[in-house]
mmCIF file with all atom_site columns, C-alpha atoms in Angstrom:
data_model
loop_
_atom_site.group_PDB
_atom_site.id
_atom_site.type_symbol
_atom_site.label_atom_id
_atom_site.label_alt_id
_atom_site.label_comp_id
_atom_site.label_asym_id
_atom_site.label_entity_id
_atom_site.label_seq_id
_atom_site.pdbx_PDB_ins_code
_atom_site.Cartn_x
_atom_site.Cartn_y
_atom_site.Cartn_z
_atom_site.occupancy
_atom_site.B_iso_or_equiv
_atom_site.pdbx_formal_charge
_atom_site.auth_seq_id
_atom_site.auth_comp_id
_atom_site.auth_asym_id
_atom_site.auth_atom_id
_atom_site.pdbx_PDB_model_num
ATOM 1  C CA . MET A 1 1  ? 46.599 -106.199 8.172   1.00 67.00 ? 298 MET A CA 1
ATOM 2  C CA . PRO A 1 2  ? 48.411 -108.234 10.802  1.00 69.00 ? 299 PRO A CA 1
ATOM 3  C CA . LYS A 1 3  ? 48.503 -111.987 10.297  1.00 77.00 ? 300 LYS A CA 1
ATOM 4  C CA . ASP A 1 4  ? 47.872 -112.638 13.964  1.00 87.00 ? 301 ASP A CA 1
ATOM 5  C CA . LEU A 1 5  ? 46.052 -110.289 16.338  1.00 89.00 ? 302 LEU A CA 1
ATOM 6  C CA . ARG A 1 6  ? 44.832 -111.491 19.718  1.00 92.00 ? 303 ARG A CA 1
ATOM 7  C CA . ALA A 1 7  ? 43.609 -109.563 22.738  1.00 92.00 ? 304 ALA A CA 1
ATOM 8  C CA . LEU A 1 8  ? 45.182 -110.601 26.041  1.00 94.00 ? 305 LEU A CA 1
ATOM 9  C CA . ASP A 1 9  ? 43.267 -108.165 28.253  1.00 93.00 ? 306 ASP A CA 1
ATOM 10 C CA . SER A 1 10 ? 42.094 -104.555 28.109  1.00 91.00 ? 307 SER A CA 1
ATOM 11 C CA . ASN A 1 11 ? 45.656 -103.177 27.836  1.00 95.00 ? 308 ASN A CA 1
ATOM 12 C CA . TRP A 1 12 ? 47.671 -105.807 25.957  1.00 97.00 ? 309 TRP A CA 1
ATOM 13 C CA . VAL A 1 13 ? 47.431 -107.508 22.555  1.00 96.00 ? 310 VAL A CA 1
ATOM 14 C CA . ILE A 1 14 ? 49.618 -109.886 20.576  1.00 95.00 ? 311 ILE A CA 1
ATOM 15 C CA . VAL A 1 15 ? 50.340 -108.756 17.010  1.00 92.00 ? 312 VAL A CA 1
ATOM 16 C CA . ASN A 1 16 ? 52.274 -111.157 14.774  1.00 88.00 ? 313 ASN A CA 1
ATOM 17 C CA . GLY A 1 17 ? 53.741 -112.817 17.855  1.00 89.00 ? 314 GLY A CA 1
ATOM 18 C CA . ALA A 1 18 ? 54.802 -109.591 19.605  1.00 92.00 ? 315 ALA A CA 1
ATOM 19 C CA . ARG A 1 19 ? 53.162 -108.483 22.853  1.00 95.00 ? 316 ARG A CA 1
ATOM 20 C CA . ILE A 1 20 ? 52.331 -104.769 22.791  1.00 96.00 ? 317 ILE A CA 1
ATOM 21 C CA . GLN A 1 21 ? 50.146 -102.362 24.731  1.00 97.00 ? 318 GLN A CA 1
ATOM 22 C CA . VAL A 1 22 ? 47.024 -101.163 22.948  1.00 95.00 ? 319 VAL A CA 1
ATOM 23 C CA . ASN A 1 23 ? 47.943 -97.467  23.209  1.00 96.00 ? 320 ASN A CA 1
ATOM 24 C CA . GLU A 1 24 ? 51.409 -98.160  21.728  1.00 96.00 ? 321 GLU A CA 1
ATOM 25 C CA . LEU A 1 25 ? 49.820 -100.112 18.886  1.00 93.00 ? 322 LEU A CA 1
ATOM 26 C CA . GLU A 1 26 ? 47.478 -97.184  18.209  1.00 94.00 ? 323 GLU A CA 1
ATOM 27 C CA . HIS A 1 27 ? 50.429 -94.767  18.206  1.00 97.00 ? 324 HIS A CA 1
ATOM 28 C CA . LEU A 1 28 ? 52.507 -96.941  15.863  1.00 94.00 ? 325 LEU A CA 1
ATOM 29 C CA . THR A 1 29 ? 49.544 -97.439  13.546  1.00 93.00 ? 326 THR A CA 1
ATOM 30 C CA . LYS A 1 30 ? 48.967 -93.666  13.285  1.00 97.00 ? 327 LYS A CA 1
ATOM 31 C CA . ARG A 1 31 ? 52.687 -93.072  12.699  1.00 98.00 ? 328 ARG A CA 1
ATOM 32 C CA . LEU A 1 32 ? 52.836 -95.733  9.994   1.00 95.00 ? 329 LEU A CA 1
ATOM 33 C CA . GLN A 1 33 ? 49.729 -94.312  8.304   1.00 97.00 ? 330 GLN A CA 1
ATOM 34 C CA . HIS A 1 34 ? 51.269 -90.822  8.364   1.00 98.00 ? 331 HIS A CA 1
ATOM 35 C CA . GLU A 1 35 ? 54.505 -92.098  6.799   1.00 98.00 ? 332 GLU A CA 1
ATOM 36 C CA . TYR A 1 36 ? 52.529 -93.999  4.160   1.00 97.00 ? 333 TYR A CA 1
ATOM 37 C CA . ASP A 1 37 ? 50.483 -90.893  3.327   1.00 98.00 ? 334 ASP A CA 1
ATOM 38 C CA . GLN A 1 38 ? 53.654 -88.774  3.064   1.00 98.00 ? 335 GLN A CA 1
ATOM 39 C CA . ALA A 1 39 ? 55.235 -91.307  0.684   1.00 98.00 ? 336 ALA A CA 1
ATOM 40 C CA . ASN A 1 40 ? 52.128 -91.206  -1.524  1.00 98.00 ? 337 ASN A CA 1
ATOM 41 C CA . ILE A 1 41 ? 52.169 -87.397  -1.555  1.00 98.00 ? 338 ILE A CA 1
ATOM 42 C CA . GLN A 1 42 ? 55.823 -87.419  -2.597  1.00 97.00 ? 339 GLN A CA 1
ATOM 43 C CA . LYS A 1 43 ? 55.090 -89.876  -5.421  1.00 97.00 ? 340 LYS A CA 1
ATOM 44 C CA . LYS A 1 44 ? 52.202 -87.740  -6.668  1.00 97.00 ? 341 LYS A CA 1
ATOM 45 C CA . ASN A 1 45 ? 54.373 -84.616  -6.590  1.00 97.00 ? 342 ASN A CA 1
ATOM 46 C CA . MET A 1 46 ? 57.100 -86.393  -8.556  1.00 97.00 ? 343 MET A CA 1
ATOM 47 C CA . VAL A 1 47 ? 54.626 -87.559  -11.184 1.00 96.00 ? 344 VAL A CA 1
ATOM 48 C CA . SER A 1 48 ? 53.176 -84.040  -11.456 1.00 96.00 ? 345 SER A CA 1
ATOM 49 C CA . ARG A 1 49 ? 56.651 -82.545  -11.925 1.00 96.00 ? 346 ARG A CA 1
ATOM 50 C CA . LEU A 1 50 ? 57.461 -85.096  -14.625 1.00 96.00 ? 347 LEU A CA 1
ATOM 51 C CA . ILE A 1 51 ? 54.190 -84.423  -16.422 1.00 96.00 ? 348 ILE A CA 1
ATOM 52 C CA . ASN A 1 52 ? 54.842 -80.674  -16.305 1.00 96.00 ? 349 ASN A CA 1
ATOM 53 C CA . TRP A 1 53 ? 58.412 -81.194  -17.537 1.00 95.00 ? 350 TRP A CA 1
ATOM 54 C CA . PHE A 1 54 ? 57.197 -83.290  -20.498 1.00 94.00 ? 351 PHE A CA 1
ATOM 55 C CA . LYS A 1 55 ? 54.588 -80.620  -21.354 1.00 94.00 ? 352 LYS A CA 1
ATOM 56 C CA . GLN A 1 56 ? 57.312 -77.986  -21.834 1.00 90.00 ? 353 GLN A CA 1
#
């Protein structure tokens, strides 16, 4: 969650002191969420492999 989020007009917002267009913010948010999801998937796969290795 951003510390500071203010709408300037219909196309621009200020997020944590940086001025950014709304569509760019949406794109970056989706990209960050995708990267976060991928990192979680990788962690789950690693834990599963370790569990399977310990079961052997």
